Each structure stands twice: as structure tokens, then as C-alpha cells.
Amino acid sequence: MSRRPATPAGSTPDGLEALGHRLRRRGFLGVAAGATAAALLGTTGTAGAAPAPHPAPHPLVPPGRLGIQLYTLRDQTEQLGFARVFEELRRYGYDSVEFAGYTQGTGDITLRRLKRLMRDNGLRGIGSHVGYHSDNPDDYTFATQLEKVVDDAAALGLPHVGTAASPDRYGRTVDAWKRAAEDFNTYGAAARARGLKFYQHNHQMEFGFAEDKPHIRLYDVLLAETDPDLVFLEMDIYWAYAGRHRFSVRPDGTPAPFDPLDYVLAAPHRYPLFHVKDGEHDEASPDGLHMVDVGDGDLDYQRFIRTVRDRPRHGHRTGHHWLVERDDAVDPAVNPAGSLTTARRSAAYLNRRGR
């Protein structure tokens, strides 16, 4: 198998010498278009080899690795409180929760109380989404209250704390994203000082191209310019494939195909968390998809999760966590069954036993 070039996915080498050097320095192998999981994993069989024994059935998501982003259940948290929601999540088979705020409309609740409620229901807090920046210094964001943000996450016993905000704070040029990457390195250092990992959660637009250099994919700039020991990634799989739908052609019309799975396989240790939301093909949507419960859509989660789960580890201990999320689960117009039903059905699919 030939070695992948250390250049950004969908980019040309012209004018990218410095960026390519940083990619190599960061230890990130650029993602070549069209590479398959079989090639990356070296799964080609040997002629005449005896067949391997049939493995015992096991869940798609390994035990202890299934969580949910509580934004999915924000209506139920506000109406019922964290205690009742956590009880339901325990019954559905979840192991962990990711926060999207520590009150979610429930009024005043202490971090100590939240931590006790998780413990009482056999749940672990795995991460938290916090704002990136704000013009108001009193707002709770990484840019305005960094020490409090990481202290609160440490007090809850979270191993990760991150942001779902885009690195667009300074614009969508290469230099703007380099500047945002330096912010993220600062937040990552503060998190590491508390024994935590800082992470960024993508949407579809991270996979777009720089306004000043439209042959460069901005996600590649983020990976190249952030320190892999300080800044980690939470791939939202739905939004990553929506990004592929939108940005597999450069602004000049030249092809720039990519597979989000290749990013993970190129640097698996940088992706401790994944958002698992499913999508059904939708020609009317600019993203090519609309959201549905996990297992009801067209995204091949069987392939994606198994490929990451079963890959050769090459010395890395990654311990990936798979977190259910559906942004519109609270909207009765598109999800009349309700957000708790989404949580239950998605967990049942991901806990299903099989090869």
C-alpha cells in the first residue's frame, strides 16, 4: 500500500509547502480522496488461508461506550428534570451523557447535585459543549471565562470539555483559522492542566474551502494548526457526510471527494468522541439529508462504527465513545413520537447484538 501524501484532503500541492510541513510536523497524514477502509486496514485476504472462527455476537457499540448528547432531550430535561431523564437513560442502556449546559431550563442546580444524579443512575459525564467566544465578558464561554469552564468540568468529573462552535470567529480564510487554532491550543493547554481533553465538534461548514485559497479545505487547516496533544475532535458523523455532500467539488468546479471515515483512520487518537445521528437521503435539502432516529436512515453506521471499533490500534489507546444526538428530536412536526422515544430507539439499535 502506498503511503498517503501529507497534504490536505482535496488540495493541490501548489503554494502549500508550509502547510504541508505543518501537517507532517503535527503527525497528521493527509486524507487521500477515494481511499477505502479495506485498503487502510489492510484487510485483503490470503489465498488458501483457513477461515477464521465465527466471532461471538456482541453489540455494535462496545459496552461502556454508549452515550447521548442531552441537547437531544432538552424538552424533557426542562419538563421532568435531570433525575427523571437520567432514570430513563439508564433503562434504555446508556452509559454516559454529554452536557449542553448544566441547567437546561431546570433552574438552579449545583454541579455536586448533577454529579450525584449521574452516579445514582450509573451514568458517567463524558463531555460538555460550551460556547467558544462572546462579546459579553460575563457570558460563559472559553474565551471569556476559561478558568471557570475547565474548573466546572473538572468538578463534574468530565474527561472532556469542548465546543460545538465553528472556528469561524475571525473569518473563513486560512489565516483566520490559524488564529482560531491558536485559541484552541490555549484552551487545550488549560484543559490538560486540569486533567481534561479539549475538543471541537464539527458541523458541515468546517469541510468547506477557504475564501482566500479555495483549493484548501478549512478542516485540514484546523487539523494542521492545532496541537494533537492539546486539541481533539468530536466528529458529528451526520454533519461530516453533509459536508461531503456540499463540498466534494471546489469552487472552481474541480472534484475534491473525501470520506469522513478516512480522517478518523488517519488519526484515530484525535477522535475520542463521535456524535451518532442518522440521516435519510433528501434531494430537497442542501445537505442531502434530513435527520431521523439512529437506524432509520441511510448512513451506514454498521460499517462506520465497526471499521473504527475493529481497526488495528498501532499502540494507541483511544477508547472511542459514541453519543446519540438528534437536533430536531423535540420538534413534533418532524418527530411526533418525541425525544425520549428517539433516545430509546437509537440505543436499541446501537446495542443490537451481531457481528
mmCIF file of C-alpha atoms in Angstrom:
data_model
loop_
_atom_site.group_PDB
_atom_site.id
_atom_site.type_symbol
_atom_site.label_atom_id
_atom_site.label_comp_id
_atom_site.label_asym_id
_atom_site.label_seq_id
_atom_site.Cartn_x
_atom_site.Cartn_y
_atom_site.Cartn_z
ATOM 1 C CA MET A 1 0.000 0.000 0.000
ATOM 2 C CA SER A 2 1.459 3.364 -0.970
ATOM 3 C CA ARG A 3 1.892 5.967 1.733
ATOM 4 C CA ARG A 4 -0.650 8.773 1.711
ATOM 5 C CA PRO A 5 0.741 12.211 0.890
ATOM 6 C CA ALA A 6 0.980 14.634 3.808
ATOM 7 C CA THR A 7 -1.196 17.271 2.140
ATOM 8 C CA PRO A 8 -4.734 18.394 2.947
ATOM 9 C CA ALA A 9 -7.651 16.461 1.508
ATOM 10 C CA GLY A 10 -8.893 17.908 -1.747
ATOM 11 C CA SER A 11 -5.904 20.289 -2.026
ATOM 12 C CA THR A 12 -3.226 20.780 -4.654
ATOM 13 C CA PRO A 13 0.443 20.991 -3.685
ATOM 14 C CA ASP A 14 0.999 24.394 -5.332
ATOM 15 C CA GLY A 15 1.579 27.052 -2.688
ATOM 16 C CA LEU A 16 1.055 24.600 0.194
ATOM 17 C CA GLU A 17 4.647 23.809 1.140
ATOM 18 C CA ALA A 18 4.391 25.491 4.542
ATOM 19 C CA LEU A 19 1.013 23.947 5.313
ATOM 20 C CA GLY A 20 2.259 20.546 4.220
ATOM 21 C CA HIS A 21 5.250 20.909 6.515
ATOM 22 C CA ARG A 22 2.961 21.641 9.448
ATOM 23 C CA LEU A 23 0.830 18.638 8.599
ATOM 24 C CA ARG A 24 3.922 16.444 8.768
ATOM 25 C CA ARG A 25 5.081 18.159 11.955
ATOM 26 C CA ARG A 26 1.724 17.504 13.591
ATOM 27 C CA GLY A 27 1.951 13.846 12.591
ATOM 28 C CA PHE A 28 -1.286 14.012 10.574
ATOM 29 C CA LEU A 29 -1.406 12.091 7.313
ATOM 30 C CA GLY A 30 -3.436 13.953 4.713
ATOM 31 C CA VAL A 31 -6.560 12.127 3.613
ATOM 32 C CA ALA A 32 -6.438 10.944 0.020
ATOM 33 C CA ALA A 33 -9.688 11.008 -1.909
ATOM 34 C CA GLY A 34 -11.431 7.734 -2.510
ATOM 35 C CA ALA A 35 -9.350 5.569 -0.150
ATOM 36 C CA THR A 36 -11.326 2.650 1.165
ATOM 37 C CA ALA A 37 -11.494 1.307 4.677
ATOM 38 C CA ALA A 38 -10.293 -2.079 3.432
ATOM 39 C CA ALA A 39 -7.118 -0.561 1.998
ATOM 40 C CA LEU A 40 -6.452 1.457 5.120
ATOM 41 C CA LEU A 41 -6.967 -1.509 7.378
ATOM 42 C CA GLY A 42 -5.089 -3.993 5.222
ATOM 43 C CA THR A 43 -7.933 -6.492 5.153
ATOM 44 C CA THR A 44 -7.055 -8.193 1.880
ATOM 45 C CA GLY A 45 -7.257 -11.927 2.401
ATOM 46 C CA THR A 46 -4.577 -14.518 1.703
ATOM 47 C CA ALA A 47 -5.335 -17.260 -0.818
ATOM 48 C CA GLY A 48 -5.798 -20.631 0.791
ATOM 49 C CA ALA A 49 -5.952 -19.254 4.340
ATOM 50 C CA ALA A 50 -8.201 -21.149 6.731
ATOM 51 C CA PRO A 51 -11.392 -19.253 7.585
ATOM 52 C CA ALA A 52 -11.393 -17.563 10.974
ATOM 53 C CA PRO A 53 -13.832 -18.860 13.583
ATOM 54 C CA HIS A 54 -17.152 -17.031 13.608
ATOM 55 C CA PRO A 55 -16.916 -14.391 16.357
ATOM 56 C CA ALA A 56 -19.363 -14.376 19.223
ATOM 57 C CA PRO A 57 -22.148 -11.831 18.816
ATOM 58 C CA HIS A 58 -21.557 -8.501 20.549
ATOM 59 C CA PRO A 59 -23.194 -5.063 20.496
ATOM 60 C CA LEU A 60 -22.374 -2.674 17.683
ATOM 61 C CA VAL A 61 -21.169 -0.192 20.318
ATOM 62 C CA PRO A 62 -18.866 -1.824 22.906
ATOM 63 C CA PRO A 63 -20.122 -1.981 26.492
ATOM 64 C CA GLY A 64 -19.475 1.213 28.425
ATOM 65 C CA ARG A 65 -19.170 3.326 25.268
ATOM 66 C CA LEU A 66 -22.753 4.427 24.527
ATOM 67 C CA GLY A 67 -23.824 7.934 25.474
ATOM 68 C CA ILE A 68 -26.218 10.692 24.475
ATOM 69 C CA GLN A 69 -25.924 14.432 23.983
ATOM 70 C CA LEU A 70 -28.522 15.889 26.350
ATOM 71 C CA TYR A 71 -29.427 18.597 23.833
ATOM 72 C CA THR A 72 -31.468 15.818 22.205
ATOM 73 C CA LEU A 73 -33.670 15.699 25.335
ATOM 74 C CA ARG A 74 -33.735 19.391 26.245
ATOM 75 C CA ASP A 75 -37.542 19.485 26.325
ATOM 76 C CA GLN A 76 -37.747 16.517 28.695
ATOM 77 C CA THR A 77 -34.986 17.825 30.941
ATOM 78 C CA GLU A 78 -36.830 21.121 31.299
ATOM 79 C CA GLN A 79 -40.190 19.444 31.964
ATOM 80 C CA LEU A 80 -39.120 16.469 34.101
ATOM 81 C CA GLY A 81 -35.706 17.424 35.486
ATOM 82 C CA PHE A 82 -32.360 15.683 35.210
ATOM 83 C CA ALA A 83 -33.237 12.952 37.732
ATOM 84 C CA ARG A 84 -36.188 11.571 35.741
ATOM 85 C CA VAL A 85 -34.343 11.845 32.429
ATOM 86 C CA PHE A 86 -31.301 10.050 33.837
ATOM 87 C CA GLU A 87 -33.549 7.250 35.138
ATOM 88 C CA GLU A 88 -34.953 6.764 31.640
ATOM 89 C CA LEU A 89 -31.495 6.785 30.061
ATOM 90 C CA ARG A 90 -30.360 4.098 32.463
ATOM 91 C CA ARG A 91 -33.345 1.938 31.462
ATOM 92 C CA TYR A 92 -32.516 2.389 27.778
ATOM 93 C CA GLY A 93 -28.958 1.130 28.283
ATOM 94 C CA TYR A 94 -26.924 4.333 28.111
ATOM 95 C CA ASP A 95 -23.593 4.532 29.910
ATOM 96 C CA SER A 96 -22.800 8.245 29.651
ATOM 97 C CA VAL A 97 -24.150 11.716 28.978
ATOM 98 C CA GLU A 98 -22.733 14.801 27.314
ATOM 99 C CA PHE A 99 -23.943 18.147 28.614
ATOM 100 C CA ALA A 100 -25.209 21.131 26.639
ATOM 101 C CA GLY A 101 -25.399 23.446 29.624
ATOM 102 C CA TYR A 102 -25.655 22.422 33.275
ATOM 103 C CA THR A 103 -29.227 23.630 33.934
ATOM 104 C CA GLN A 104 -31.181 23.194 30.658
ATOM 105 C CA GLY A 105 -34.169 25.117 31.949
ATOM 106 C CA THR A 106 -34.374 23.316 35.297
ATOM 107 C CA GLY A 107 -33.466 26.366 37.387
ATOM 108 C CA ASP A 108 -30.597 26.383 39.847
ATOM 109 C CA ILE A 109 -28.878 23.040 40.275
ATOM 110 C CA THR A 110 -25.398 22.564 41.682
ATOM 111 C CA LEU A 111 -22.629 20.655 39.963
ATOM 112 C CA ARG A 112 -22.422 18.451 43.055
ATOM 113 C CA ARG A 113 -26.100 17.560 42.660
ATOM 114 C CA LEU A 114 -25.657 16.800 38.968
ATOM 115 C CA LYS A 115 -22.684 14.575 39.703
ATOM 116 C CA ARG A 116 -24.681 12.700 42.361
ATOM 117 C CA LEU A 117 -27.623 12.185 39.990
ATOM 118 C CA MET A 118 -25.325 10.678 37.378
ATOM 119 C CA ARG A 119 -23.737 8.373 39.931
ATOM 120 C CA ASP A 120 -27.119 7.282 41.314
ATOM 121 C CA ASN A 121 -28.196 6.243 37.817
ATOM 122 C CA GLY A 122 -24.985 4.522 36.778
ATOM 123 C CA LEU A 123 -24.120 7.235 34.262
ATOM 124 C CA ARG A 124 -20.835 8.930 33.561
ATOM 125 C CA GLY A 125 -20.448 12.508 32.394
ATOM 126 C CA ILE A 126 -18.290 12.169 29.266
ATOM 127 C CA GLY A 127 -18.120 15.758 28.000
ATOM 128 C CA SER A 128 -19.734 19.170 27.753
ATOM 129 C CA HIS A 129 -20.438 21.689 24.990
ATOM 130 C CA VAL A 130 -19.522 25.251 25.945
ATOM 131 C CA GLY A 131 -19.543 28.393 23.801
ATOM 132 C CA TYR A 132 -16.331 29.416 22.046
ATOM 133 C CA HIS A 133 -16.494 33.209 22.389
ATOM 134 C CA SER A 134 -18.768 36.156 23.125
ATOM 135 C CA ASP A 135 -18.605 39.945 23.070
ATOM 136 C CA ASN A 136 -20.074 39.924 26.584
ATOM 137 C CA PRO A 137 -17.337 39.200 29.161
ATOM 138 C CA ASP A 138 -19.966 37.840 31.564
ATOM 139 C CA ASP A 139 -21.010 35.076 29.180
ATOM 140 C CA TYR A 140 -19.929 31.522 29.921
ATOM 141 C CA THR A 141 -17.523 30.754 27.060
ATOM 142 C CA PHE A 142 -13.966 29.548 26.638
ATOM 143 C CA ALA A 143 -12.819 32.982 25.511
ATOM 144 C CA THR A 144 -14.440 34.895 28.387
ATOM 145 C CA GLN A 145 -14.328 32.500 31.379
ATOM 146 C CA LEU A 146 -11.728 29.872 30.540
ATOM 147 C CA GLU A 147 -10.705 29.045 34.110
ATOM 148 C CA LYS A 148 -14.294 28.606 35.284
ATOM 149 C CA VAL A 149 -15.168 26.462 32.273
ATOM 150 C CA VAL A 150 -12.370 23.978 32.892
ATOM 151 C CA ASP A 151 -12.827 24.093 36.673
ATOM 152 C CA ASP A 152 -16.532 23.254 36.350
ATOM 153 C CA ALA A 153 -15.818 20.345 34.005
ATOM 154 C CA ALA A 154 -13.206 19.009 36.408
ATOM 155 C CA ALA A 155 -15.623 19.361 39.336
ATOM 156 C CA LEU A 156 -18.171 17.233 37.454
ATOM 157 C CA GLY A 157 -15.519 14.617 36.757
ATOM 158 C CA LEU A 158 -15.746 15.050 32.989
ATOM 159 C CA PRO A 159 -12.801 13.728 30.979
ATOM 160 C CA HIS A 160 -13.589 16.082 28.061
ATOM 161 C CA VAL A 161 -14.829 19.633 27.648
ATOM 162 C CA GLY A 162 -15.297 21.282 24.273
ATOM 163 C CA THR A 163 -17.241 23.486 21.929
ATOM 164 C CA ALA A 164 -19.686 22.904 19.104
ATOM 165 C CA ALA A 165 -18.858 26.326 17.655
ATOM 166 C CA SER A 166 -17.157 26.679 14.293
ATOM 167 C CA PRO A 167 -13.616 28.109 14.132
ATOM 168 C CA ASP A 168 -15.131 30.972 12.065
ATOM 169 C CA ARG A 169 -14.581 33.556 14.815
ATOM 170 C CA TYR A 170 -12.129 35.562 12.710
ATOM 171 C CA GLY A 171 -13.491 34.651 9.266
ATOM 172 C CA ARG A 172 -13.107 31.829 6.752
ATOM 173 C CA THR A 173 -9.620 32.487 5.439
ATOM 174 C CA VAL A 174 -6.578 30.314 6.106
ATOM 175 C CA ASP A 175 -5.046 32.909 8.442
ATOM 176 C CA ALA A 176 -8.362 33.341 10.282
ATOM 177 C CA TRP A 177 -8.499 29.612 11.003
ATOM 178 C CA LYS A 178 -4.852 29.589 12.049
ATOM 179 C CA ARG A 179 -5.747 32.260 14.592
ATOM 180 C CA ALA A 180 -8.711 30.221 15.833
ATOM 181 C CA ALA A 181 -6.445 27.184 16.068
ATOM 182 C CA GLU A 182 -4.161 29.114 18.410
ATOM 183 C CA ASP A 183 -7.190 29.877 20.599
ATOM 184 C CA PHE A 184 -7.991 26.182 20.667
ATOM 185 C CA ASN A 185 -4.404 25.318 21.591
ATOM 186 C CA THR A 186 -4.696 27.722 24.530
ATOM 187 C CA TYR A 187 -7.950 26.124 25.679
ATOM 188 C CA GLY A 188 -6.433 22.675 25.234
ATOM 189 C CA ALA A 189 -3.490 23.576 27.455
ATOM 190 C CA ALA A 190 -5.837 24.899 30.151
ATOM 191 C CA ALA A 191 -7.926 21.731 29.944
ATOM 192 C CA ARG A 192 -4.881 19.464 30.136
ATOM 193 C CA ALA A 193 -3.701 21.304 33.247
ATOM 194 C CA ARG A 194 -6.955 20.049 34.901
ATOM 195 C CA GLY A 195 -6.552 16.533 33.524
ATOM 196 C CA LEU A 196 -9.108 17.082 30.741
ATOM 197 C CA LYS A 197 -9.161 16.977 26.939
ATOM 198 C CA PHE A 198 -10.460 19.943 24.932
ATOM 199 C CA TYR A 199 -12.399 19.093 21.761
ATOM 200 C CA GLN A 200 -14.204 20.713 18.845
ATOM 201 C CA HIS A 201 -17.454 19.348 17.366
ATOM 202 C CA ASN A 202 -17.971 19.870 13.649
ATOM 203 C CA HIS A 203 -20.945 20.825 11.554
ATOM 204 C CA GLN A 204 -20.966 20.667 7.769
ATOM 205 C CA MET A 205 -19.321 24.022 7.052
ATOM 206 C CA GLU A 206 -15.951 23.044 8.531
ATOM 207 C CA PHE A 207 -15.424 20.964 5.393
ATOM 208 C CA GLY A 208 -15.798 23.971 3.111
ATOM 209 C CA PHE A 209 -12.964 25.795 1.377
ATOM 210 C CA ALA A 210 -11.015 28.882 2.427
ATOM 211 C CA GLU A 211 -12.293 32.119 0.927
ATOM 212 C CA ASP A 212 -8.792 33.366 0.107
ATOM 213 C CA LYS A 213 -7.396 29.990 -1.035
ATOM 214 C CA PRO A 214 -10.343 27.988 -2.351
ATOM 215 C CA HIS A 215 -8.186 24.932 -3.079
ATOM 216 C CA ILE A 216 -7.652 24.456 0.692
ATOM 217 C CA ARG A 217 -10.244 22.687 2.823
ATOM 218 C CA LEU A 218 -10.626 24.528 6.135
ATOM 219 C CA TYR A 219 -10.941 21.349 8.204
ATOM 220 C CA ASP A 220 -7.416 20.461 7.076
ATOM 221 C CA VAL A 221 -6.164 23.815 8.357
ATOM 222 C CA LEU A 222 -7.751 23.113 11.744
ATOM 223 C CA LEU A 223 -6.067 19.703 11.939
ATOM 224 C CA ALA A 224 -2.710 21.020 10.798
ATOM 225 C CA GLU A 225 -2.587 24.064 13.059
ATOM 226 C CA THR A 226 -3.843 22.543 16.326
ATOM 227 C CA ASP A 227 -1.542 20.586 18.600
ATOM 228 C CA PRO A 228 -2.686 16.936 18.562
ATOM 229 C CA ASP A 229 -1.728 16.602 22.222
ATOM 230 C CA LEU A 230 -3.980 19.528 23.189
ATOM 231 C CA VAL A 231 -6.891 19.680 20.733
ATOM 232 C CA PHE A 232 -9.150 16.720 19.978
ATOM 233 C CA LEU A 233 -12.120 16.278 17.661
ATOM 234 C CA GLU A 234 -15.668 15.092 18.174
ATOM 235 C CA MET A 235 -16.810 14.021 14.727
ATOM 236 C CA ASP A 236 -20.508 14.525 14.187
ATOM 237 C CA ILE A 237 -20.915 11.834 11.562
ATOM 238 C CA TYR A 238 -24.161 13.179 10.105
ATOM 239 C CA TRP A 239 -22.751 16.673 9.628
ATOM 240 C CA ALA A 240 -19.483 15.295 8.238
ATOM 241 C CA TYR A 241 -21.360 13.451 5.492
ATOM 242 C CA ALA A 242 -23.492 16.539 4.901
ATOM 243 C CA GLY A 243 -20.170 18.337 4.420
ATOM 244 C CA ARG A 244 -19.114 15.727 1.903
ATOM 245 C CA HIS A 245 -22.374 16.305 0.015
ATOM 246 C CA ARG A 246 -21.779 20.059 -0.085
ATOM 247 C CA PHE A 247 -18.033 20.226 -0.582
ATOM 248 C CA SER A 248 -16.869 17.382 -2.820
ATOM 249 C CA VAL A 249 -16.341 19.949 -5.581
ATOM 250 C CA ARG A 250 -14.134 23.032 -5.261
ATOM 251 C CA PRO A 251 -15.496 26.489 -6.114
ATOM 252 C CA ASP A 252 -13.734 26.291 -9.499
ATOM 253 C CA GLY A 253 -15.642 23.102 -10.330
ATOM 254 C CA THR A 254 -12.791 20.616 -9.903
ATOM 255 C CA PRO A 255 -13.535 17.412 -7.961
ATOM 256 C CA ALA A 256 -12.468 17.210 -4.302
ATOM 257 C CA PRO A 257 -14.054 13.998 -2.985
ATOM 258 C CA PHE A 258 -13.400 12.771 0.551
ATOM 259 C CA ASP A 259 -14.742 10.269 3.051
ATOM 260 C CA PRO A 260 -15.060 11.446 6.680
ATOM 261 C CA LEU A 261 -14.085 7.969 7.857
ATOM 262 C CA ASP A 262 -10.647 8.438 6.296
ATOM 263 C CA TYR A 263 -9.963 11.365 8.625
ATOM 264 C CA VAL A 264 -10.611 9.162 11.634
ATOM 265 C CA LEU A 265 -8.493 6.288 10.363
ATOM 266 C CA ALA A 266 -5.604 8.644 9.624
ATOM 267 C CA ALA A 267 -5.508 9.937 13.223
ATOM 268 C CA PRO A 268 -7.797 7.775 15.415
ATOM 269 C CA HIS A 269 -6.331 9.046 18.693
ATOM 270 C CA ARG A 270 -7.615 12.550 17.899
ATOM 271 C CA TYR A 271 -11.260 11.403 17.847
ATOM 272 C CA PRO A 272 -12.274 10.242 21.329
ATOM 273 C CA LEU A 273 -15.954 11.180 20.821
ATOM 274 C CA PHE A 274 -18.461 10.770 17.997
ATOM 275 C CA HIS A 275 -21.964 12.109 17.529
ATOM 276 C CA VAL A 276 -24.240 9.452 16.090
ATOM 277 C CA LYS A 277 -27.223 10.991 14.334
ATOM 278 C CA ASP A 278 -28.800 9.395 11.302
ATOM 279 C CA GLY A 279 -29.973 10.939 8.066
ATOM 280 C CA GLU A 280 -32.334 9.983 5.284
ATOM 281 C CA HIS A 281 -31.457 10.958 1.719
ATOM 282 C CA ASP A 282 -33.231 14.200 0.806
ATOM 283 C CA GLU A 283 -32.783 15.843 -2.587
ATOM 284 C CA ALA A 284 -34.590 18.972 -1.359
ATOM 285 C CA SER A 285 -32.024 19.631 1.382
ATOM 286 C CA PRO A 286 -28.753 21.467 0.628
ATOM 287 C CA ASP A 287 -27.094 18.933 2.930
ATOM 288 C CA GLY A 288 -28.534 15.975 1.009
ATOM 289 C CA LEU A 289 -30.073 14.564 4.211
ATOM 290 C CA HIS A 290 -32.674 15.176 6.873
ATOM 291 C CA MET A 291 -32.431 13.828 10.425
ATOM 292 C CA VAL A 292 -34.087 10.640 11.637
ATOM 293 C CA ASP A 293 -33.598 8.264 14.575
ATOM 294 C CA VAL A 294 -30.421 6.198 14.501
ATOM 295 C CA GLY A 295 -31.007 3.083 12.438
ATOM 296 C CA ASP A 296 -33.813 4.599 10.351
ATOM 297 C CA GLY A 297 -31.619 6.457 7.860
ATOM 298 C CA ASP A 298 -29.204 5.873 5.013
ATOM 299 C CA LEU A 299 -25.893 6.424 6.818
ATOM 300 C CA ASP A 300 -24.055 3.126 7.150
ATOM 301 C CA TYR A 301 -23.394 3.113 10.881
ATOM 302 C CA GLN A 302 -22.752 -0.622 10.862
ATOM 303 C CA ARG A 303 -19.758 -0.073 8.596
ATOM 304 C CA PHE A 304 -18.557 3.163 10.192
ATOM 305 C CA ILE A 305 -18.605 2.006 13.811
ATOM 306 C CA ARG A 306 -17.234 -1.446 13.073
ATOM 307 C CA THR A 307 -14.384 -0.034 10.988
ATOM 308 C CA VAL A 308 -13.316 2.298 13.786
ATOM 309 C CA ARG A 309 -14.009 -0.234 16.515
ATOM 310 C CA ASP A 310 -12.110 -3.111 14.916
ATOM 311 C CA ARG A 311 -9.186 -1.265 13.326
ATOM 312 C CA PRO A 312 -5.597 -2.195 14.301
ATOM 313 C CA ARG A 313 -4.646 0.094 17.171
ATOM 314 C CA HIS A 314 -0.947 0.598 16.427
ATOM 315 C CA GLY A 315 -0.193 1.346 20.063
ATOM 316 C CA HIS A 316 -2.898 3.988 20.542
ATOM 317 C CA ARG A 317 -5.447 3.592 23.339
ATOM 318 C CA THR A 318 -8.354 5.604 22.048
ATOM 319 C CA GLY A 319 -11.493 4.315 23.804
ATOM 320 C CA HIS A 320 -13.978 5.934 21.435
ATOM 321 C CA HIS A 321 -17.390 6.945 22.791
ATOM 322 C CA TRP A 322 -20.496 7.014 20.589
ATOM 323 C CA LEU A 323 -23.059 9.661 21.552
ATOM 324 C CA VAL A 324 -26.575 9.707 20.152
ATOM 325 C CA GLU A 325 -27.824 13.109 19.049
ATOM 326 C CA ARG A 326 -30.783 14.339 17.065
ATOM 327 C CA ASP A 327 -31.032 18.113 16.888
ATOM 328 C CA ASP A 328 -34.729 18.215 15.963
ATOM 329 C CA ALA A 329 -35.939 15.426 18.271
ATOM 330 C CA VAL A 330 -38.030 17.930 20.264
ATOM 331 C CA ASP A 331 -39.957 19.153 17.199
ATOM 332 C CA PRO A 332 -43.343 17.373 16.987
ATOM 333 C CA ALA A 333 -43.712 18.364 13.346
ATOM 334 C CA VAL A 334 -40.820 16.088 12.325
ATOM 335 C CA ASN A 335 -40.628 13.762 15.333
ATOM 336 C CA PRO A 336 -44.137 13.235 16.730
ATOM 337 C CA ALA A 337 -43.007 10.251 18.822
ATOM 338 C CA GLY A 338 -40.925 12.587 20.998
ATOM 339 C CA SER A 339 -37.330 12.888 22.108
ATOM 340 C CA LEU A 340 -37.426 10.092 24.702
ATOM 341 C CA THR A 341 -38.593 7.705 22.000
ATOM 342 C CA THR A 342 -35.672 8.846 19.853
ATOM 343 C CA ALA A 343 -33.315 8.096 22.740
ATOM 344 C CA ARG A 344 -34.841 4.676 23.340
ATOM 345 C CA ARG A 345 -34.956 3.573 19.703
ATOM 346 C CA SER A 346 -31.443 4.815 18.938
ATOM 347 C CA ALA A 347 -29.995 2.991 21.946
ATOM 348 C CA ALA A 348 -31.793 -0.221 20.968
ATOM 349 C CA TYR A 349 -30.220 -0.058 17.503
ATOM 350 C CA LEU A 350 -26.697 0.643 18.762
ATOM 351 C CA ASN A 351 -26.944 -2.033 21.463
ATOM 352 C CA ARG A 352 -28.180 -4.597 18.964
ATOM 353 C CA ARG A 353 -26.086 -7.717 19.018
ATOM 354 C CA GLY A 354 -24.437 -9.041 15.899
ATOM 355 C CA ARG A 355 -21.102 -9.454 14.188
#
